[in-house]
Short mmCIF file of C-alpha atoms and ligand atoms in Angstrom, two decimals:
data_model
loop_
_atom_site.label_atom_id
_atom_site.label_comp_id
_atom_site.label_asym_id
_atom_site.label_seq_id
_atom_site.Cartn_x
_atom_site.Cartn_y
_atom_site.Cartn_z
CA MET A 25 -10.90 -3.22 28.05
CA SER A 26 -7.83 -4.59 26.31
CA ASP A 27 -4.77 -2.37 26.11
CA LYS A 28 -3.69 -3.93 22.80
CA LEU A 29 -4.30 -1.80 19.71
CA ILE A 30 -4.88 -3.98 16.64
CA ILE A 31 -3.17 -2.68 13.51
CA PHE A 32 -5.24 -3.55 10.44
CA ASP A 33 -3.32 -2.72 7.28
CA THR A 34 -5.35 -2.03 4.15
CA THR A 35 -2.57 -0.88 1.80
CA LEU A 36 -3.37 -3.75 -0.56
CA ARG A 37 -7.10 -2.95 -0.67
CA ASP A 38 -7.99 0.66 0.19
CA GLY A 39 -4.45 1.77 -0.68
CA GLU A 40 -4.73 0.21 -4.09
CA GLN A 41 -7.83 2.31 -4.73
CA SER A 42 -5.58 5.37 -5.22
CA PRO A 43 -5.64 6.17 -8.92
CA GLY A 44 -2.50 4.66 -10.41
CA ALA A 45 -1.61 2.54 -7.39
CA SER A 46 -2.78 -0.74 -8.91
CA MET A 47 -0.28 -3.48 -8.16
CA THR A 48 0.45 -6.82 -9.73
CA LYS A 49 -0.03 -10.07 -7.82
CA ASP A 50 3.70 -10.41 -7.38
CA GLU A 51 4.04 -6.84 -6.08
CA LYS A 52 1.23 -7.43 -3.60
CA ILE A 53 2.86 -10.60 -2.36
CA ARG A 54 6.10 -8.70 -1.78
CA ILE A 55 4.23 -6.06 0.20
CA ALA A 56 2.30 -8.69 2.18
CA ARG A 57 5.58 -10.35 3.16
CA GLN A 58 6.94 -7.00 4.30
CA LEU A 59 3.74 -6.32 6.29
CA GLU A 60 4.27 -9.65 8.03
CA ARG A 61 7.82 -8.59 8.92
CA LEU A 62 6.39 -5.31 10.18
CA LYS A 63 4.14 -7.48 12.38
CA VAL A 64 0.78 -5.95 11.51
CA ASP A 65 -2.10 -7.91 13.03
CA VAL A 66 -4.40 -7.99 10.00
CA ILE A 67 -3.58 -7.69 6.29
CA GLU A 68 -6.54 -6.75 4.11
CA ALA A 69 -5.25 -8.40 0.95
CA GLY A 70 -7.96 -7.24 -1.46
CA PHE A 71 -11.56 -7.50 -2.52
CA ALA A 72 -11.95 -11.08 -3.79
CA SER A 73 -15.02 -10.60 -5.96
CA SER A 74 -13.77 -7.41 -7.63
CA SER A 75 -11.62 -9.31 -10.16
CA ASN A 76 -10.06 -12.71 -10.78
CA GLY A 77 -6.69 -11.08 -10.22
CA ASP A 78 -7.72 -9.96 -6.72
CA PHE A 79 -9.13 -13.40 -5.95
CA GLU A 80 -5.90 -15.12 -6.95
CA THR A 81 -3.77 -12.61 -5.09
CA ILE A 82 -5.74 -13.08 -1.85
CA HIS A 83 -5.54 -16.83 -2.30
CA ALA A 84 -1.76 -16.69 -2.82
CA ILE A 85 -1.19 -14.33 0.12
CA SER A 86 -3.37 -16.56 2.31
CA GLY A 87 -1.07 -19.47 1.55
CA ILE A 88 2.11 -17.50 2.33
CA ILE A 89 1.35 -15.39 5.39
CA LYS A 90 1.60 -17.22 8.71
CA ASP A 91 1.84 -14.55 11.40
CA ALA A 92 -0.99 -12.18 10.47
CA THR A 93 -4.70 -12.61 9.88
CA VAL A 94 -5.48 -12.30 6.16
CA CYS A 95 -8.70 -10.51 5.29
CA SER A 96 -10.83 -9.97 2.19
CA LEU A 97 -13.42 -7.28 1.66
CA ALA A 98 -16.89 -8.39 0.48
CA ARG A 99 -20.19 -6.68 -0.24
CA ALA A 100 -23.10 -7.86 1.88
CA ASN A 101 -24.30 -10.58 -0.48
CA ASP A 102 -23.87 -14.36 -0.61
CA ARG A 103 -21.83 -14.40 -3.81
CA ASP A 104 -19.23 -11.89 -2.61
CA ILE A 105 -18.98 -13.50 0.79
CA SER A 106 -18.54 -17.03 -0.62
CA ARG A 107 -15.91 -15.80 -3.04
CA ALA A 108 -13.99 -14.05 -0.26
CA ALA A 109 -14.19 -17.16 1.95
CA GLU A 110 -12.93 -19.30 -0.93
CA ALA A 111 -9.98 -16.96 -1.58
CA LEU A 112 -9.05 -17.05 2.10
CA LYS A 113 -9.20 -20.84 2.43
CA PRO A 114 -5.42 -21.47 2.67
CA ALA A 115 -4.96 -18.87 5.43
CA ALA A 116 -3.79 -19.90 8.90
CA SER A 117 -6.04 -17.14 10.25
CA SER A 118 -8.60 -15.28 8.14
CA ARG A 119 -11.30 -12.63 8.35
CA LEU A 120 -14.28 -11.66 6.23
CA HIS A 121 -14.84 -7.91 6.03
CA ILE A 122 -18.40 -7.20 4.95
CA PHE A 123 -19.61 -3.72 4.15
CA LEU A 124 -22.94 -2.10 3.37
CA ALA A 125 -23.71 1.61 3.21
CA THR A 126 -25.98 3.01 5.92
CA SER A 127 -26.06 6.78 5.33
CA PRO A 128 -29.32 8.24 3.95
CA LEU A 129 -27.45 9.55 0.91
CA HIS A 130 -25.79 6.25 0.04
CA MET A 131 -28.91 4.16 0.72
CA GLU A 132 -31.14 6.34 -1.40
CA LYS A 133 -28.88 7.43 -4.26
CA LYS A 134 -26.34 4.61 -4.54
CA LEU A 135 -28.02 1.46 -3.28
CA ARG A 136 -31.62 2.56 -4.00
CA MET A 137 -32.72 0.65 -0.95
CA THR A 138 -34.92 1.58 1.99
CA PRO A 139 -33.41 1.58 5.49
CA ASP A 140 -35.47 -1.53 6.30
CA GLU A 141 -34.02 -3.36 3.30
CA VAL A 142 -30.49 -2.35 4.30
CA TYR A 143 -31.12 -3.53 7.87
CA GLU A 144 -32.35 -6.91 6.64
CA GLN A 145 -29.53 -7.33 4.15
CA ALA A 146 -26.90 -6.50 6.77
CA ARG A 147 -28.34 -9.12 9.15
CA ARG A 148 -28.71 -11.76 6.46
CA SER A 149 -25.17 -11.27 5.22
CA ILE A 150 -23.64 -11.80 8.66
CA ARG A 151 -25.86 -14.84 9.25
CA PHE A 152 -24.61 -16.28 5.96
CA ALA A 153 -20.96 -15.45 6.72
CA ARG A 154 -21.26 -17.00 10.18
CA ASN A 155 -21.56 -20.41 8.48
CA LEU A 156 -18.16 -19.87 6.90
CA THR A 157 -16.05 -18.26 9.64
CA ASP A 158 -16.23 -16.90 13.15
CA ASN A 159 -13.98 -13.92 12.37
CA ILE A 160 -16.31 -11.34 10.79
CA GLU A 161 -15.92 -7.60 10.51
CA PHE A 162 -18.84 -5.40 9.53
CA SER A 163 -18.47 -1.87 8.15
CA PRO A 164 -21.46 0.43 7.77
CA GLU A 165 -20.05 2.35 4.81
CA ASP A 166 -20.34 6.13 5.21
CA GLY A 167 -21.08 5.31 8.86
CA TYR A 168 -20.02 8.74 10.07
CA ARG A 169 -22.79 10.40 8.02
CA SER A 170 -25.42 7.85 9.04
CA ASP A 171 -28.35 8.43 11.36
CA MET A 172 -27.35 7.45 14.90
CA ASP A 173 -30.61 5.63 15.75
CA PHE A 174 -30.50 3.63 12.52
CA LEU A 175 -26.82 2.82 12.98
CA CYS A 176 -27.46 1.56 16.53
CA LYS A 177 -30.23 -0.70 15.22
CA VAL A 178 -28.11 -2.16 12.38
CA LEU A 179 -24.97 -2.63 14.48
CA GLU A 180 -26.82 -4.26 17.36
CA ALA A 181 -28.33 -6.71 14.86
CA VAL A 182 -25.07 -7.60 13.14
CA ILE A 183 -23.33 -8.16 16.48
CA ALA A 184 -26.22 -10.42 17.51
CA GLU A 185 -25.74 -12.35 14.26
CA GLY A 186 -22.04 -12.88 15.04
CA ALA A 187 -19.96 -9.94 13.76
CA THR A 188 -16.87 -9.80 15.96
CA THR A 189 -15.41 -6.47 14.81
CA ILE A 190 -17.42 -3.32 14.10
CA ASN A 191 -15.67 -0.77 11.96
CA PHE A 192 -16.88 2.84 11.86
CA PRO A 193 -15.79 4.37 8.55
CA ASP A 194 -15.47 8.05 7.85
CA THR A 195 -15.69 7.15 4.18
CA VAL A 196 -15.58 10.69 2.80
CA GLY A 197 -13.11 12.12 5.33
CA CYS A 198 -15.37 14.83 6.72
CA GLY A 199 -14.92 13.86 10.38
CA VAL A 200 -13.60 16.13 13.12
CA PRO A 201 -11.62 14.40 15.88
CA GLU A 202 -13.80 15.23 18.88
CA LEU A 203 -17.06 14.49 17.05
CA TYR A 204 -15.77 11.29 15.48
CA GLY A 205 -14.46 10.03 18.83
CA HIS A 206 -17.74 10.87 20.57
CA ALA A 207 -19.78 9.16 17.84
CA ILE A 208 -18.01 5.86 18.62
CA LYS A 209 -18.43 6.43 22.34
CA THR A 210 -22.17 7.00 21.84
CA LEU A 211 -22.50 3.86 19.70
CA ARG A 212 -20.70 1.77 22.30
CA GLU A 213 -22.83 3.21 25.11
CA ARG A 214 -26.16 2.86 23.33
CA ILE A 215 -25.77 -0.58 21.73
CA PRO A 216 -26.57 -3.17 24.42
CA ASN A 217 -24.27 -5.89 23.01
CA SER A 218 -21.45 -3.52 21.98
CA ASP A 219 -19.03 -5.24 24.35
CA LYS A 220 -19.26 -8.42 22.24
CA ALA A 221 -17.31 -6.75 19.41
CA ILE A 222 -13.98 -5.00 18.98
CA TRP A 223 -14.50 -1.46 17.68
CA SER A 224 -12.47 -0.19 14.81
CA VAL A 225 -11.73 3.12 13.10
CA HIS A 226 -11.34 3.71 9.35
CA CYS A 227 -10.73 7.34 8.40
CA HIS A 228 -10.04 9.02 5.09
CA ASN A 229 -7.81 12.04 4.85
CA ASP A 230 -9.81 14.49 2.73
CA LEU A 231 -9.42 17.24 5.34
CA GLY A 232 -6.01 16.07 6.52
CA MET A 233 -7.47 14.72 9.77
CA ALA A 234 -7.45 10.95 9.24
CA VAL A 235 -4.77 10.27 11.84
CA ALA A 236 -6.26 12.74 14.35
CA ASN A 237 -9.75 11.28 13.85
CA SER A 238 -8.49 7.71 14.25
CA LEU A 239 -6.64 8.58 17.44
CA ALA A 240 -9.75 10.32 18.80
CA GLY A 241 -11.73 7.19 17.95
CA VAL A 242 -9.24 5.24 20.05
CA LYS A 243 -8.93 7.67 22.95
CA ILE A 244 -12.47 9.01 23.25
CA GLY A 245 -14.41 6.22 21.58
CA GLY A 246 -12.51 3.23 22.96
CA ALA A 247 -11.76 1.70 19.55
CA ARG A 248 -9.12 -1.03 19.72
CA GLN A 249 -8.43 -1.49 16.02
CA VAL A 250 -7.08 1.10 13.59
CA GLU A 251 -7.38 0.58 9.84
CA CYS A 252 -4.50 2.24 8.10
CA THR A 253 -2.09 2.09 5.18
CA ILE A 254 1.62 2.48 4.59
CA ASN A 255 2.40 6.10 3.67
CA GLY A 256 -1.32 6.91 4.08
CA LEU A 257 -2.05 5.53 0.61
CA GLY A 258 -5.76 5.32 -0.18
CA GLU A 259 -8.78 6.65 -2.08
CA ARG A 260 -8.55 10.34 -3.01
CA ALA A 261 -6.46 12.12 -0.34
CA GLY A 262 -5.64 8.78 1.20
CA ASN A 263 -6.25 6.77 4.31
CA THR A 264 -4.81 6.89 7.82
CA SER A 265 -1.05 6.61 7.83
CA LEU A 266 0.13 3.47 9.67
CA GLU A 267 3.51 4.90 10.61
CA GLU A 268 1.99 8.01 12.19
CA ILE A 269 -0.56 6.03 14.22
CA VAL A 270 2.01 3.55 15.47
CA MET A 271 4.60 6.16 16.42
CA ALA A 272 1.98 8.43 18.03
CA VAL A 273 0.75 5.58 20.23
CA LYS A 274 4.28 4.46 21.08
CA THR A 275 5.79 7.90 21.61
CA ARG A 276 2.82 9.10 23.69
CA LYS A 277 2.26 5.90 25.64
CA ASP A 278 1.87 8.15 28.68
CA TYR A 279 -1.37 9.44 27.09
CA PHE A 280 -2.74 6.49 25.11
CA GLY A 281 -1.62 3.70 27.47
CA LEU A 282 -1.79 1.13 24.65
CA GLU A 283 0.48 -1.55 23.22
CA VAL A 284 1.09 -2.17 19.52
CA GLY A 285 2.80 -5.29 18.21
CA ILE A 286 4.58 -3.51 15.34
CA ASP A 287 8.32 -3.97 14.75
CA THR A 288 8.99 -0.27 14.25
CA ALA A 289 12.42 -0.89 12.67
CA GLN A 290 10.50 -2.21 9.64
CA ILE A 291 8.55 1.05 9.16
CA VAL A 292 10.96 2.81 6.80
CA PRO A 293 11.67 -0.34 4.71
CA SER A 294 7.88 -0.81 4.38
CA SER A 295 7.40 2.80 3.36
CA ARG A 296 10.16 2.53 0.76
CA LEU A 297 8.83 -0.69 -0.69
CA VAL A 298 5.30 0.66 -1.09
CA SER A 299 6.57 3.91 -2.55
CA GLN A 300 8.83 2.08 -4.96
CA ILE A 301 6.16 -0.36 -6.12
CA THR A 302 3.36 2.17 -6.51
CA GLY A 303 5.52 5.05 -7.71
CA PHE A 304 3.88 7.30 -5.08
CA LEU A 305 6.76 9.31 -3.68
CA VAL A 306 6.83 10.21 0.00
CA GLN A 307 6.91 13.97 0.57
CA PRO A 308 10.19 15.01 2.31
CA ASN A 309 8.40 16.57 5.28
CA LYS A 310 6.09 13.59 5.87
CA ALA A 311 6.10 12.57 9.55
CA VAL A 312 8.24 9.55 10.45
CA VAL A 313 9.08 8.37 6.90
CA GLY A 314 9.81 11.62 5.03
CA ALA A 315 13.46 12.23 4.08
CA ASN A 316 13.55 15.31 6.35
CA ALA A 317 11.71 13.76 9.30
CA PHE A 318 14.94 13.52 11.30
CA ALA A 319 17.00 16.22 9.57
CA HIS A 320 17.91 19.26 11.65
CA ALA A 321 18.79 22.23 9.50
CA SER A 322 18.88 25.19 11.83
CA GLY A 323 22.14 25.79 13.71
CA ILE A 324 20.35 26.11 17.04
CA HIS A 325 18.61 22.77 16.58
CA GLN A 326 21.80 21.02 15.43
CA ASP A 327 23.67 22.38 18.40
CA GLY A 328 20.89 21.25 20.75
CA VAL A 329 20.74 17.72 19.30
CA LEU A 330 24.51 17.33 19.53
CA LYS A 331 24.42 18.30 23.20
CA ALA A 332 21.38 16.24 24.10
CA ARG A 333 19.40 14.38 21.49
CA ASP A 334 16.03 14.82 23.14
CA THR A 335 16.23 18.63 22.95
CA TYR A 336 14.64 18.37 19.52
CA GLU A 337 14.07 14.66 18.86
CA ILE A 338 11.06 12.81 20.23
CA MET A 339 11.84 9.55 18.37
CA ARG A 340 15.09 7.91 17.33
CA ALA A 341 15.59 7.60 13.58
CA GLU A 342 17.03 4.11 13.93
CA ASP A 343 13.96 2.95 15.88
CA VAL A 344 11.78 3.44 12.79
CA GLY A 345 14.30 1.88 10.45
CA TRP A 346 16.33 4.81 9.18
CA ALA A 347 19.86 3.61 8.57
CA ASN A 348 22.75 5.76 7.42
CA ASN A 349 23.48 5.10 3.77
CA LYS A 350 25.81 2.16 4.14
CA ILE A 351 28.12 0.98 1.41
CA VAL A 352 27.42 -2.71 1.63
CA LEU A 353 28.73 -4.32 -1.50
CA GLY A 354 30.93 -3.53 -4.47
CA LYS A 355 32.24 -4.83 -7.75
CA LEU A 356 34.21 -7.64 -6.12
CA SER A 357 31.43 -8.94 -3.91
CA GLY A 358 30.39 -12.50 -4.72
CA ARG A 359 27.06 -14.27 -4.97
CA ASN A 360 27.20 -15.47 -1.36
CA ALA A 361 27.76 -11.97 0.01
CA PHE A 362 24.87 -10.74 -2.14
CA LYS A 363 22.62 -13.55 -0.94
CA GLN A 364 23.53 -12.90 2.66
CA ARG A 365 22.78 -9.18 2.31
CA LEU A 366 19.38 -10.05 0.85
CA GLN A 367 18.73 -12.19 3.90
CA GLU A 368 19.84 -9.41 6.28
CA LEU A 369 17.45 -7.03 4.49
CA GLY A 370 14.66 -9.56 4.99
CA ILE A 371 14.24 -10.07 1.23
CA THR A 372 13.10 -13.53 0.19
CA LEU A 373 13.46 -14.51 -3.45
CA GLU A 374 11.42 -17.51 -4.47
CA SER A 375 14.01 -19.53 -6.39
CA GLU A 376 17.69 -19.84 -7.22
CA ALA A 377 16.84 -18.57 -10.71
CA GLU A 378 15.47 -15.34 -9.22
CA ILE A 379 18.57 -14.94 -7.04
CA ASN A 380 20.77 -15.48 -10.11
CA ALA A 381 18.83 -12.88 -12.11
CA ALA A 382 19.05 -10.34 -9.28
CA PHE A 383 22.76 -11.11 -8.83
CA SER A 384 23.52 -10.49 -12.48
CA ARG A 385 21.62 -7.16 -12.27
CA PHE A 386 23.76 -6.35 -9.22
CA LYS A 387 26.94 -7.13 -11.17
CA GLU A 388 25.83 -4.92 -14.04
CA LEU A 389 25.12 -2.12 -11.59
CA ALA A 390 28.47 -2.61 -9.80
CA ASP A 391 30.18 -2.10 -13.17
CA GLN A 392 28.45 1.25 -13.54
CA LYS A 393 28.57 2.41 -9.94
CA ALA A 394 31.44 1.79 -7.48
CA GLU A 395 29.42 1.89 -4.27
CA ILE A 396 26.30 -0.19 -3.82
CA PHE A 397 23.97 0.75 -0.95
CA ASP A 398 21.13 -1.16 0.67
CA GLU A 399 18.70 1.07 -1.23
CA ASP A 400 20.30 -0.02 -4.52
CA ILE A 401 19.85 -3.67 -3.60
CA ILE A 402 16.21 -3.11 -2.66
CA ALA A 403 15.67 -1.38 -6.02
CA ILE A 404 17.40 -4.18 -7.94
CA VAL A 405 15.15 -6.75 -6.36
CA GLY A 406 12.08 -4.55 -6.61
CA ASN A 407 12.53 -4.09 -10.32
CA GLU A 408 13.44 -7.64 -11.16
CA PRO A 409 10.35 -9.31 -12.62
CA ALA A 410 9.34 -12.57 -10.96
CA GLU A 411 10.43 -15.72 -12.75
CA HIS A 412 6.86 -16.54 -13.75
CA ASP A 413 6.05 -13.06 -15.09
CA ALA A 414 5.96 -13.28 -18.87
CA GLU A 415 6.91 -9.79 -19.93
CA GLU A 416 5.84 -8.48 -23.30
CA PHE A 417 8.44 -5.69 -23.29
CA ARG A 418 11.97 -5.71 -21.91
CA PHE A 419 14.72 -3.11 -22.12
CA VAL A 420 17.94 -4.08 -23.94
CA SER A 421 19.97 -0.96 -24.69
CA LEU A 422 19.80 2.72 -25.45
CA ALA A 423 21.78 5.32 -27.39
CA GLN A 424 20.80 8.96 -27.44
CA ASN A 425 22.41 12.26 -28.36
CA SER A 426 21.55 15.70 -27.25
CA ALA A 427 23.48 18.92 -27.62
CA THR A 428 22.54 22.51 -26.95
CA GLY A 429 20.60 23.91 -29.89
CA GLU A 430 19.95 20.49 -31.42
CA ARG A 431 16.83 18.35 -31.21
CA PRO A 432 17.64 15.24 -29.13
CA HIS A 433 17.49 11.87 -30.86
CA ALA A 434 17.17 8.41 -29.25
CA ARG A 435 17.58 4.83 -30.42
CA VAL A 436 16.14 2.19 -28.09
CA VAL A 437 16.54 -1.56 -28.44
CA PHE A 438 14.01 -3.65 -26.54
CA SER A 439 12.29 -6.97 -26.83
CA MET A 440 8.65 -7.06 -27.83
CA GLY A 441 6.85 -10.41 -27.61
CA GLY A 442 10.23 -12.20 -27.52
CA LYS A 443 11.65 -10.41 -30.62
CA GLU A 444 14.24 -7.67 -30.46
CA VAL A 445 13.14 -4.38 -32.07
CA THR A 446 14.76 -0.97 -32.45
CA GLY A 447 12.80 2.26 -32.23
CA GLU A 448 14.19 5.67 -33.16
CA ALA A 449 12.72 9.12 -32.64
CA ASP A 450 13.36 12.77 -31.83
CA GLY A 451 11.89 14.56 -28.87
CA ASN A 452 11.85 17.79 -26.90
CA GLY A 453 14.48 16.37 -24.57
CA PRO A 454 16.41 13.08 -24.26
CA VAL A 455 13.66 11.46 -22.17
CA ASP A 456 10.93 12.55 -24.55
CA ALA A 457 12.94 11.24 -27.52
CA THR A 458 13.47 7.90 -25.72
CA LEU A 459 9.80 7.38 -24.92
CA ASN A 460 8.87 8.43 -28.46
CA ALA A 461 11.35 5.87 -29.81
CA ILE A 462 9.64 3.11 -27.82
CA GLU A 463 6.20 4.34 -28.77
CA SER A 464 7.19 4.36 -32.48
CA LYS A 465 7.26 0.55 -32.29
CA VAL A 466 4.65 -0.22 -29.64
CA VAL A 467 2.01 2.33 -30.73
CA SER A 468 0.17 1.91 -27.43
CA GLY A 469 -1.65 5.23 -27.68
CA ALA A 470 -1.54 5.40 -23.87
CA GLU A 471 -1.86 8.79 -22.24
CA GLN A 472 1.03 9.85 -20.01
CA LEU A 473 -0.32 11.04 -16.68
CA LEU A 474 2.90 11.41 -14.74
CA TYR A 475 6.65 11.34 -15.11
CA SER A 476 8.89 11.73 -12.06
CA VAL A 477 12.53 11.13 -11.17
CA ASN A 478 13.89 10.49 -7.73
CA ALA A 479 17.45 9.75 -6.56
CA ILE A 480 17.57 6.47 -4.63
CA THR A 481 20.54 7.54 -2.52
CA THR A 482 22.37 10.84 -2.24
CA GLY A 483 24.76 12.49 -4.69
CA THR A 484 24.97 12.54 -8.46
CA GLN A 485 26.37 8.99 -8.60
CA ALA A 486 23.06 7.72 -7.21
CA GLN A 487 20.70 5.61 -9.26
CA GLY A 488 17.73 7.49 -10.64
CA GLU A 489 14.33 5.97 -9.98
CA VAL A 490 11.80 6.99 -12.59
CA THR A 491 8.04 6.55 -12.36
CA VAL A 492 5.83 6.75 -15.43
CA ARG A 493 2.04 6.65 -15.03
CA LEU A 494 0.03 5.69 -18.10
CA SER A 495 -3.68 5.51 -18.73
CA LYS A 496 -5.57 3.63 -21.38
CA ALA A 497 -9.12 2.27 -21.64
CA GLY A 498 -9.90 2.61 -17.96
CA ARG A 499 -6.56 1.26 -16.76
CA ILE A 500 -4.17 3.50 -14.88
CA VAL A 501 -0.78 1.91 -14.26
CA ASN A 502 2.60 2.94 -12.88
CA GLY A 503 5.90 1.66 -14.19
CA VAL A 504 9.09 2.13 -12.19
CA GLY A 505 12.62 1.85 -13.61
CA THR A 506 16.01 2.37 -11.98
CA ASP A 507 19.41 2.97 -13.50
CA PRO A 508 22.38 5.28 -12.86
CA ASP A 509 21.45 6.81 -16.26
CA ILE A 510 18.08 8.49 -15.81
CA VAL A 511 17.29 8.27 -19.53
CA ALA A 512 17.73 4.49 -19.40
CA ALA A 513 15.69 4.45 -16.15
CA SER A 514 12.95 6.33 -18.05
CA ALA A 515 12.95 3.74 -20.84
CA LYS A 516 12.71 0.92 -18.29
CA ALA A 517 9.90 2.67 -16.43
CA TYR A 518 7.96 3.24 -19.65
CA LEU A 519 8.36 -0.42 -20.68
CA ALA A 520 7.34 -1.57 -17.16
CA ALA A 521 4.16 0.52 -17.43
CA LEU A 522 3.44 -0.89 -20.91
CA ASN A 523 3.82 -4.41 -19.49
CA LYS A 524 1.16 -3.63 -16.91
CA LEU A 525 -1.16 -2.13 -19.51
CA ASP A 526 -0.68 -5.27 -21.55
CA ASP A 527 -1.60 -7.53 -18.61
CA LYS A 528 -5.34 -7.98 -19.04
CA SER A 529 -5.70 -9.63 -15.63
CA PHE A 530 -4.89 -6.23 -14.20
CA LYS A 531 -8.14 -4.84 -12.92
CA LEU A 532 -9.71 -1.61 -14.10
CA ASN A 533 -9.10 1.37 -11.93
CA PRO A 534 -12.08 1.68 -9.52
CA GLN A 535 -12.69 5.25 -10.70
CA ALA A 536 -13.14 3.96 -14.27
CA ILE A 537 -15.60 1.19 -13.44
O1 KIV B 1987 -13.94 3.99 3.26
C1 KIV B 1987 -14.73 3.05 3.44
O2 KIV B 1987 -15.87 3.21 3.85
C2 KIV B 1987 -14.25 1.72 3.14
C3 KIV B 1987 -15.10 0.60 3.59
C4 KIV B 1987 -15.23 -0.45 2.56
C5 KIV B 1987 -14.61 0.07 4.90
O3 KIV B 1987 -13.16 1.56 2.62
ZN1 ZN B 1988 -11.91 3.38 2.88
#
């Protein structure tokens, strides 16, 4: 059996199914590029038939990514499969990922199909897909709660039809490591042609065991592909966290004996990018990528680490991409220095016009803030709309006053459909007044689901990064805004969220469909 563990990243598909994590095409392309730098083996770029937006995004990513296999999800029917194959056409290497539920509950209540019908449809779908590609993954959805005999029958048939990867999803996250691992082992032992496919794990984190279950699937079950997401993003409580899987396998190579192709120094930049784009903050005590993951607070631990690092550290912070906050640029830095730093950070901007726009944002920031860190540059680029993005709303300026005992008042100037407008309003606090001022002109009627502020670097001179989550008519969107002034950052975040609500190509949240 191979000792290579395939890392299949599904941040752009399963990860996007987190309520509020919907991303624009441009945001997904940025993440896909970062996943390529991270050297994941497979990028699941979306679900082509779920919306035109997803189709176009998969098509665009397929044309850009060269070093990873690009994959689209598809239901087990001809239309979905053809659409996915069409979206993947430009890819250097592509995969169709076909799924069909096999648990008694899903077959009866959701699909309203008999087991025989499901068996036939699974076979037929792979036969159809086989005409389009020879890289086919099949997932029996809710596989972990399916009947073992039935699962063996279906999986044997789909392998015979040409499926090359068999994924075993714990769709509802009810698995227990030992049982999940043994279920894969049993499947591989009982299915006569099981050696013709690579076995894969796909675990949800409803009981906090997604990583443990996936690793058991690898160790006990012999799976050689792990499906996972950056920061464990995914439906409900999330999916399996890529960074934890990779570092577990690398750090405990003595136990797992497997190789992964990941460039671990890109883990923290990937985590930051996904967090910044989705607005899903990483909890400080999150393994590997949390702010405290390498912080030693107790005196005994600090003393130990100073004497010998491995007394309390099993991984090196720099190996997963943690860099000390470095002052990289300042007010006097020129365009070339800025461009070079972008290159060093692995950031590719599509055109000179985009570089110019980002550079002028950098200059504005350098006027407000003496020291510019890598994190600031990443935020500048992250929040700069792509050249082709026609934005309905754009922040121009803000004035607000608040004093103890007085009701805060804000005046916000922004462009709306190309025309500059000024909104004014009071509020419970300066942020509330600012958002009310915008809303007085836009009248979106959107419901605010979340407001959060995070400091991009340390200290009170840091830029604030604000996330606003809005919901309207089945769409849940996040807007992110950064600025040294958190009230201005709030206005930018609110306008960014309104832009997404306004973009009708943005698909409905899966929970609302
Ligand atoms: O959780 C799940 O079952 C899935 C499948 C589509 C693989 O995401
Ligand atoms: Zn899933």
